[in-house]
Coordinates of C-alpha atoms in Angstrom, one line a residue:
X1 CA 116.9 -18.1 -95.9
X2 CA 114.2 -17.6 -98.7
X3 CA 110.3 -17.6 -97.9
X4 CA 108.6 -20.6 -98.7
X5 CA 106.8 -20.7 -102.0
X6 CA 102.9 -21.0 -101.2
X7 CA 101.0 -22.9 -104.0
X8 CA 97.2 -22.9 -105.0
X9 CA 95.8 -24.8 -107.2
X10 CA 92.7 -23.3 -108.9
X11 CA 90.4 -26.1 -110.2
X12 CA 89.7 -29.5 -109.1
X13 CA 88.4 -31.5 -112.5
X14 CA 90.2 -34.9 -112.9
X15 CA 93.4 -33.2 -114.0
X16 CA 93.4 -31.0 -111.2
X17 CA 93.1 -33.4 -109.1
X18 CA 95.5 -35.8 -110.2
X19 CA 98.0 -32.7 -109.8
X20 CA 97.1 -31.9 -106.8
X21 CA 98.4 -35.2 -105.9
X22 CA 102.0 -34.4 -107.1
X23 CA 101.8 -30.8 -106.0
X24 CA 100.8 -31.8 -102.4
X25 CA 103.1 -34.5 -102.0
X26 CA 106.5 -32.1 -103.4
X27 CA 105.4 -29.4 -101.8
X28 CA 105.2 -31.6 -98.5
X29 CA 108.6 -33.4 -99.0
X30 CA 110.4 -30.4 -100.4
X31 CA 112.0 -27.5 -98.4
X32 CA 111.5 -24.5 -101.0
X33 CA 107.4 -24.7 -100.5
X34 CA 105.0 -24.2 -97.8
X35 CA 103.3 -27.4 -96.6
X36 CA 99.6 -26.5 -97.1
X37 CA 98.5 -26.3 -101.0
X38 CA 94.7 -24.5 -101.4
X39 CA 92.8 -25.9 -104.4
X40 CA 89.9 -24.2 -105.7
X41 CA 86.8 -26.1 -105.6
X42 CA 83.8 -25.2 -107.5
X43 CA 81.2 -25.8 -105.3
X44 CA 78.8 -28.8 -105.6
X45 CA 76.3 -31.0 -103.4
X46 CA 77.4 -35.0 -104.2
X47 CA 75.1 -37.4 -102.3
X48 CA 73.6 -34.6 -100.3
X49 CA 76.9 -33.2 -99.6
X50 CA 79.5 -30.2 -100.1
X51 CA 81.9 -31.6 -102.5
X52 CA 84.6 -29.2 -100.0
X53 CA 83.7 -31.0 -97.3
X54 CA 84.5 -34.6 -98.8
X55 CA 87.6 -33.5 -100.1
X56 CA 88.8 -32.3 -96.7
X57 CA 87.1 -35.0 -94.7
X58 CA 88.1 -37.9 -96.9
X59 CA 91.0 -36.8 -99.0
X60 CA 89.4 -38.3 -102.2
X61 CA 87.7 -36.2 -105.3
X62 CA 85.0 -38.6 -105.2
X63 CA 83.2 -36.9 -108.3
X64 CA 86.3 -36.2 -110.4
X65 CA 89.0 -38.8 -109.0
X66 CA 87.2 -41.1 -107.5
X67 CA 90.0 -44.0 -105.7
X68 CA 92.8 -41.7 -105.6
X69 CA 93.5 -40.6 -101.6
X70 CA 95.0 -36.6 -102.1
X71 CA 97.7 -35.4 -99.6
X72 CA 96.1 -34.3 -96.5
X73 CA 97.8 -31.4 -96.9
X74 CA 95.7 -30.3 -99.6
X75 CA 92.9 -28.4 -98.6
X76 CA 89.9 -27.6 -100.8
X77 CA 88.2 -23.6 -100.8
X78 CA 85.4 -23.0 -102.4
X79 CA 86.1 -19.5 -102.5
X80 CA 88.5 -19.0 -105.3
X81 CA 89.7 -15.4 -103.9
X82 CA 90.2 -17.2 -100.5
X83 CA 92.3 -20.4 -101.5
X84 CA 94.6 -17.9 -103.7
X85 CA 95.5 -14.7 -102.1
X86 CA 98.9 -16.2 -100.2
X87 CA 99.7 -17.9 -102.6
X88 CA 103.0 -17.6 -104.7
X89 CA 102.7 -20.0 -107.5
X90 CA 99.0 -20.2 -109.4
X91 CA 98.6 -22.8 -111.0
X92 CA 95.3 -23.1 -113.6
X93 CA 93.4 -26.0 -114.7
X94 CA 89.7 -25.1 -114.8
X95 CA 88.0 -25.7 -118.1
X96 CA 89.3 -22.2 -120.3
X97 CA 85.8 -20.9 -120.6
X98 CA 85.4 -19.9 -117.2
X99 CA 89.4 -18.6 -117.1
X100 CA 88.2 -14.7 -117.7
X101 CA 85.5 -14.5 -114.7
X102 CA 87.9 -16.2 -112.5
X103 CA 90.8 -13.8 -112.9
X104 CA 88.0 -11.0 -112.5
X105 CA 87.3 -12.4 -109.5
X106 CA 91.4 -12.7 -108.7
X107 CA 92.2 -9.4 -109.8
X108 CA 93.5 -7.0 -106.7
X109 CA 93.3 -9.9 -104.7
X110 CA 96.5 -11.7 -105.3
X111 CA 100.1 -11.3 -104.5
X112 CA 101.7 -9.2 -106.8
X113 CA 104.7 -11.0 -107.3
X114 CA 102.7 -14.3 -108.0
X115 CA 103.8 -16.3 -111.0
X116 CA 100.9 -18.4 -112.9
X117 CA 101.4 -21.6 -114.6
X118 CA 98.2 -23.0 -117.1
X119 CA 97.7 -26.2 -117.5
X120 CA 94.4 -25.4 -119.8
X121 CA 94.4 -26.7 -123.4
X122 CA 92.3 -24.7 -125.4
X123 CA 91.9 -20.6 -127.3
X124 CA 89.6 -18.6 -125.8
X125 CA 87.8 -16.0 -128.3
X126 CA 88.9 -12.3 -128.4
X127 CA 85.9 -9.8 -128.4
X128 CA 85.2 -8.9 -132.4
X129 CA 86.7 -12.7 -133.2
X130 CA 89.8 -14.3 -133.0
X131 CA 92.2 -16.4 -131.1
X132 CA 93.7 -15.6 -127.6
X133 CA 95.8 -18.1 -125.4
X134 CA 94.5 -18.7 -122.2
X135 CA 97.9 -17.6 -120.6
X136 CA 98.2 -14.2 -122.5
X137 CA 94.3 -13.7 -121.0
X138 CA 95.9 -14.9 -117.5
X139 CA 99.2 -12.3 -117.6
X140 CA 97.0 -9.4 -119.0
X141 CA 93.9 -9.9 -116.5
X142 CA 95.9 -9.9 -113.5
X143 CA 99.4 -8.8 -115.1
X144 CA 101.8 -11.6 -113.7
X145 CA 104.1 -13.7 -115.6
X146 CA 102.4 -16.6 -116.6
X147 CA 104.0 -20.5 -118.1
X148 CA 102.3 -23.0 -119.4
X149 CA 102.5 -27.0 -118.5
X150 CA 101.5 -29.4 -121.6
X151 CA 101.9 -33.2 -122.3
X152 CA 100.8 -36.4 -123.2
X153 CA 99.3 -36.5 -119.3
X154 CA 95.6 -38.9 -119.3
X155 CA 95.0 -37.6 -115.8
X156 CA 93.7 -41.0 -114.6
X157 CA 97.2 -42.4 -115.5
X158 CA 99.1 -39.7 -113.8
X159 CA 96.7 -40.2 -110.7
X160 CA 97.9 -44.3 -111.1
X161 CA 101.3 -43.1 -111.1
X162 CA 102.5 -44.2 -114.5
X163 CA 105.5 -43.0 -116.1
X164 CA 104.7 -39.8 -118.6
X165 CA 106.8 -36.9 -119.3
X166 CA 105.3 -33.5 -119.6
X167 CA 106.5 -30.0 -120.9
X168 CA 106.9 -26.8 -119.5
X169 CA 106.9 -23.5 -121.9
X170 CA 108.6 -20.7 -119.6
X171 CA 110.6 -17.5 -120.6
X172 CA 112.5 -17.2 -117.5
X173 CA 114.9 -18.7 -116.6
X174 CA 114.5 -18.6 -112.6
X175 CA 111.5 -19.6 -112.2
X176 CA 111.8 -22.2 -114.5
X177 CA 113.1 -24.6 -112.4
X178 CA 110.9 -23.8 -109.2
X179 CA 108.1 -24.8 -111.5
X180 CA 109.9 -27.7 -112.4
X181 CA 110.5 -28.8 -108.6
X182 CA 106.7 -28.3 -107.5
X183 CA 105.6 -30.9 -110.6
X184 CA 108.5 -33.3 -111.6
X185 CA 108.6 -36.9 -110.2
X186 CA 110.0 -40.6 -110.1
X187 CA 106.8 -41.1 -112.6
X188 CA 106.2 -37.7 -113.9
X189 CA 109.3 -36.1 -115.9
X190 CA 109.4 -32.2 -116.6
X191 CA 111.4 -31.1 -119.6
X192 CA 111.2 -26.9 -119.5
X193 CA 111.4 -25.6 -122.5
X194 CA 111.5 -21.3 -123.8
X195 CA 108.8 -21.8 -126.1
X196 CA 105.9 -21.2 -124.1
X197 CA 103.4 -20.6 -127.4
X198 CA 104.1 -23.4 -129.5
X199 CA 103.7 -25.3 -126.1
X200 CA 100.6 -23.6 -125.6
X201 CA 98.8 -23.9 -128.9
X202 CA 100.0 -27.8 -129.2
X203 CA 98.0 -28.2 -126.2
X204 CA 94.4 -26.6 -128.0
X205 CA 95.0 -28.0 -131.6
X206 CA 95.5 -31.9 -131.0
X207 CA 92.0 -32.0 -129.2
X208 CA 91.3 -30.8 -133.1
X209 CA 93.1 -33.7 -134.7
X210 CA 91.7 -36.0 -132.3
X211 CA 88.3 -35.7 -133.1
X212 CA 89.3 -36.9 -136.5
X213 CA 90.5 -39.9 -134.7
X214 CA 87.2 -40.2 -133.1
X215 CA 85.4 -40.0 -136.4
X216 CA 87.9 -43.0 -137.8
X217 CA 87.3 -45.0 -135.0
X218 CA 83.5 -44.4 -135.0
X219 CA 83.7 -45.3 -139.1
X220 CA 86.0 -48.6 -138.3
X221 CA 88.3 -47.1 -140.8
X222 CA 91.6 -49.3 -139.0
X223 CA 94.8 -47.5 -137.0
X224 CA 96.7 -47.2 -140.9
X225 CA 93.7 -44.5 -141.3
X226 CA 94.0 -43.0 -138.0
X227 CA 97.9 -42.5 -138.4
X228 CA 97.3 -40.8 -141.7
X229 CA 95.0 -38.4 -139.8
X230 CA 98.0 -37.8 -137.1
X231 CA 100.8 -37.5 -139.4
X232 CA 98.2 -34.7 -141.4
X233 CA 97.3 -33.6 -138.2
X234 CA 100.7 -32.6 -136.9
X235 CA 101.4 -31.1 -140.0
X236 CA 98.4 -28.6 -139.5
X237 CA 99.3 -27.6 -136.3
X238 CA 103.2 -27.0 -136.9
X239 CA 101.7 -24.9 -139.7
X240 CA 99.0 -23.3 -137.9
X241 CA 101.2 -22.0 -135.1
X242 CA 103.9 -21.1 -137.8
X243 CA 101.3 -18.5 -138.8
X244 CA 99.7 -17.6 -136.5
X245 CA 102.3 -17.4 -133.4
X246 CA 105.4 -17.0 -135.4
X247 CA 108.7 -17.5 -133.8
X248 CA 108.6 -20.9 -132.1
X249 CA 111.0 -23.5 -132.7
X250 CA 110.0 -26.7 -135.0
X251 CA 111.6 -29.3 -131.7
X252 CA 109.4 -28.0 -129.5
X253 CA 106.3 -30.0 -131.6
X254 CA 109.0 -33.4 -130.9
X255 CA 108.9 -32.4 -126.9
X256 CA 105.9 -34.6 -125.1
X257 CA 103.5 -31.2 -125.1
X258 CA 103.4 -32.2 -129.5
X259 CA 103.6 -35.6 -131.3
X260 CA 103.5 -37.1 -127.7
X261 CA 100.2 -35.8 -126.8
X262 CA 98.8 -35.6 -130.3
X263 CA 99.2 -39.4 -130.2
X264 CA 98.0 -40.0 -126.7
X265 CA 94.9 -38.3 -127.3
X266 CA 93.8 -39.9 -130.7
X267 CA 94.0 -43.3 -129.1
X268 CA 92.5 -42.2 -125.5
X269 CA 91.4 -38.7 -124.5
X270 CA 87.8 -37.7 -124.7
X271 CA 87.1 -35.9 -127.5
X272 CA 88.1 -38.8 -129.6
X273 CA 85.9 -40.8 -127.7
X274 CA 82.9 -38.2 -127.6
X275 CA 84.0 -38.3 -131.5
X276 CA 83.4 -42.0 -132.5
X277 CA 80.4 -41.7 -130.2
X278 CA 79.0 -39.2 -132.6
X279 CA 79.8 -41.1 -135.6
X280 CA 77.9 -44.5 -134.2
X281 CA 75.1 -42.8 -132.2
X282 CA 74.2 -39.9 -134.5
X283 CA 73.3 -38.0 -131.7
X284 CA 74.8 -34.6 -131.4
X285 CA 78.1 -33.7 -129.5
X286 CA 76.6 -31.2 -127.1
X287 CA 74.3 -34.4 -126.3
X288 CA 76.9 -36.7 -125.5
X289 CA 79.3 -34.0 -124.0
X290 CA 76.6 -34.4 -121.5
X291 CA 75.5 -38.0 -121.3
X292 CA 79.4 -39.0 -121.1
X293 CA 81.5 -36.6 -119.7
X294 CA 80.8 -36.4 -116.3
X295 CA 80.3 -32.3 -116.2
X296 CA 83.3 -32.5 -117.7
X297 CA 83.7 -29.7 -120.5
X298 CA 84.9 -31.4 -124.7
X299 CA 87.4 -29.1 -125.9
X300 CA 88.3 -30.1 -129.7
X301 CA 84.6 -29.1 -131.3
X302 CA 85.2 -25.4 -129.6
X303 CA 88.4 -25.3 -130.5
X304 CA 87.7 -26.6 -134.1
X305 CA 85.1 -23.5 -134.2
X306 CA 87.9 -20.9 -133.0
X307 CA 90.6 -22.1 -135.6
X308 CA 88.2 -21.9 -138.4
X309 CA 87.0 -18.4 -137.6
X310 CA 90.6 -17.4 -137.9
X311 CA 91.3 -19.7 -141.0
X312 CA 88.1 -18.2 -142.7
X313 CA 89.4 -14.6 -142.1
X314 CA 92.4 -14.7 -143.5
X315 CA 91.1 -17.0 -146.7
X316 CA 93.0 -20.1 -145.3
X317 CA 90.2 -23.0 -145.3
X318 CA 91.9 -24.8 -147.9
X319 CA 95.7 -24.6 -146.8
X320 CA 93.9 -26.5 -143.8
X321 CA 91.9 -29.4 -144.9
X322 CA 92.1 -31.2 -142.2
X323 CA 91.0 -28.5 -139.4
X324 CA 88.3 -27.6 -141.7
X325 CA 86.7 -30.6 -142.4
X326 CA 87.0 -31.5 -138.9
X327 CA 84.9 -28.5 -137.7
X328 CA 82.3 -28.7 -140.5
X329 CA 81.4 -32.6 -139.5
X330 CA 81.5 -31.3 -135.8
X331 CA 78.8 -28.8 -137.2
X332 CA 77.2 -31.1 -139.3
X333 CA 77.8 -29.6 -142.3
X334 CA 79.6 -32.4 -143.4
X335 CA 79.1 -36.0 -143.1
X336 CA 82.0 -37.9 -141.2
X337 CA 82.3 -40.0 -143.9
X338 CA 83.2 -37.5 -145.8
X339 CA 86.5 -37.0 -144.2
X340 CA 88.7 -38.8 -146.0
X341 CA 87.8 -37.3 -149.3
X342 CA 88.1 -34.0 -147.6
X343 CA 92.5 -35.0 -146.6
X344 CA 92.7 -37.5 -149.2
X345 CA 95.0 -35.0 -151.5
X346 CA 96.8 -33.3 -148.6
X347 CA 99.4 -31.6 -149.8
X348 CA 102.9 -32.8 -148.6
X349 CA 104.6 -29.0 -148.4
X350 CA 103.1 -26.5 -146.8
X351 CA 104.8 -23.8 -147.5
X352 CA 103.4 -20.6 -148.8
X353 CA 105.5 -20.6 -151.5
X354 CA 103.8 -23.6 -152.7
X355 CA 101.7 -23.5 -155.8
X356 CA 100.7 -27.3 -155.6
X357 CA 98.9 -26.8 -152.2
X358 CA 96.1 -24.5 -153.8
X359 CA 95.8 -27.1 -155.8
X360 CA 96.1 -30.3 -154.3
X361 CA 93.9 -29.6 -151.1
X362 CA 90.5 -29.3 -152.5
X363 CA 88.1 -31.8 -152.9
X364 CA 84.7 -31.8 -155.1
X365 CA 83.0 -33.4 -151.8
X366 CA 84.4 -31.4 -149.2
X367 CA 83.2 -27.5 -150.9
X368 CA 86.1 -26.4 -148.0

């Protein structure tokens, strides 16, 4: 008989909590994993007391999740080399800025035939500029195979148990479907797919797109608007990764980890929210990261910033009209009501091989 698969979960926000709630209850119910799951939880004091200790005593996130009860078979660590170093299966969702001191922290101090599986949406900057995905950073820190999990998943309806699919990008083919076991559900459908970079980059860019939703919503500009901005959106990002990460495959962007999430968050995810905030308040993002997040970190402005860093370096600005309006208003180098000047002559090809686009993208307002 095969070992039992130990799982950790590193990170405890609201989306590792709500999958701790899965995790805990498969790996309780299923005979392929070990009973006890670790998360990682970054310390903190909540009404005088160690956030570890609530979670243990109470079996409730009480900052991050508050009303869900966790399995009491998952047990919160504060000490990140600690609640990983058994483990089997590693599975990430802290915010991706902290992802490079964690895995220093990590390295030498894991299994080494653990297997990684991010659940982090967003690029992380190479040294000199540049994109890098969070699970290349993972499998190169601490040189283990590394998947990714991505979907139209609002953690607080996954916590309520309400039917969503999700997608898996992983290269091999047996482990695969041990991922698969340790997340799927009655009310939580896994669909694995090879593709694990389109998955990946899906995940960063359509916290982009929806802070253009944000800005419609914040400008009353009505849902016909804010579906323009989507269908442009998803064109951006199928083209984005096309250049970028070459290779993928154009269904994985029709799996829940594309168009699915893409729509979920323009209607309810937080950096459209933050966004429309912006719009009506006039205060500045950082501000209301702050006042309305919860500690919790806003992904699409950063991400916006990384994007156009690699646009600008390879002359590309005005192929992408939409990215690159989107990070100038998140700058405020742009007004948000200029966006729709900025997309309003998207091209409808985006090929490279078309002259038209030069042509059609630019706007006298927009200076993209």
């Amino acid at each position: 008989m095969e070992a039992r698969q130990r799982v950790c979960i590193i990170g405890s926000g609201n989306w590792g909590s709500a999958i701790a709630k899965i995790v805990g209850d498969n790996a309780k119910n299923l005979d392929t994993f070990e009973d006890e799951v670790t998360m990682y939880v970054f310390e903190e004091m909540v009404n005088g007391r160690k956030l570890t200790e609530i979670i243990n005593e109470t079996h409730e996130n009480v900052k991050y999740l508050p009303g869900h009860e966790l399995p009491h078979n998952v047990v919160a660590v504060p000490d990140v080399v600690e609640a990983a170093k058994d483990a089997d299966i590693l599975i990430f969702v802290v915010p991706h800025q902290f992802i490079r001191k964690l895995c220093g922290s990590l390295l030498g101090n894991i299994k080494s035939t653990a297997v990684g599986l991010s659940l982090i949406k967003g690029f992380d900057q190479k040294e000199g500029g540049g994109i890098e995905l969070i699970s290349h950073i993972i499998s190169k820190e601490l040189n283990i195979p590394v998947s990714v999990l991505m979907g139209a998943n609002l953690a607080s309806e996954v916590a309520d148990e309400m039917f969503c699919e999700t997608t898996i990008g992983c290269k091999d083919k047996s482990i695969g479907p041990i991922l698969r076991d340790i997340i799927q559900t009655s009310y939580f459908r896994v669909v694995v797919v090879e593709d694990v970079d389109s998955v990946e980059c899906c995940g960063a860019l359509k916290n982009i797109v929806a802070c253009g939703a944000g800005f419609v919503d914040g400008l009353g500009l009505g849902d016909n608007t804010k579906a323009a901005v989507i269908r442009l959106g998803l064109m951006e990002m199928i083209k984005f990764v096309d250049v970028f990460f070459p290779g993928g495959k154009l269904t994985t962007f029709f799996e829940s980890c594309g168009v699915a999430d893409l729509i979920t968050t323009c209607y309810g995810g937080r950096n459209r929210k933050v966004s429309e905030a912006f719009v009506k308040t006039g205060k500045p993002i950082s501000v209301l990261e702050k006042e309305m997040l919860n500690g919790q970190k806003l992904q699409g402005p950063f991400t916006a910033e990384e994007v156009n860093y690699m646009l600008k370096a390879r002359n590309m600005e005005v192929r992408f009209p939409l990215f690159t309006a989107i990070h100038k208003i998140c700058t405020e180098v742009l007004k948000p009501t200029d966006l729709i000047d900025c997309i309003r002559s998207h091209p409808e090809h985006m090929d490279d091989e078309d002259d038209k686009f030069q042509d059609q993208a630019s706007s006298p307002r927009c200076h993209l």
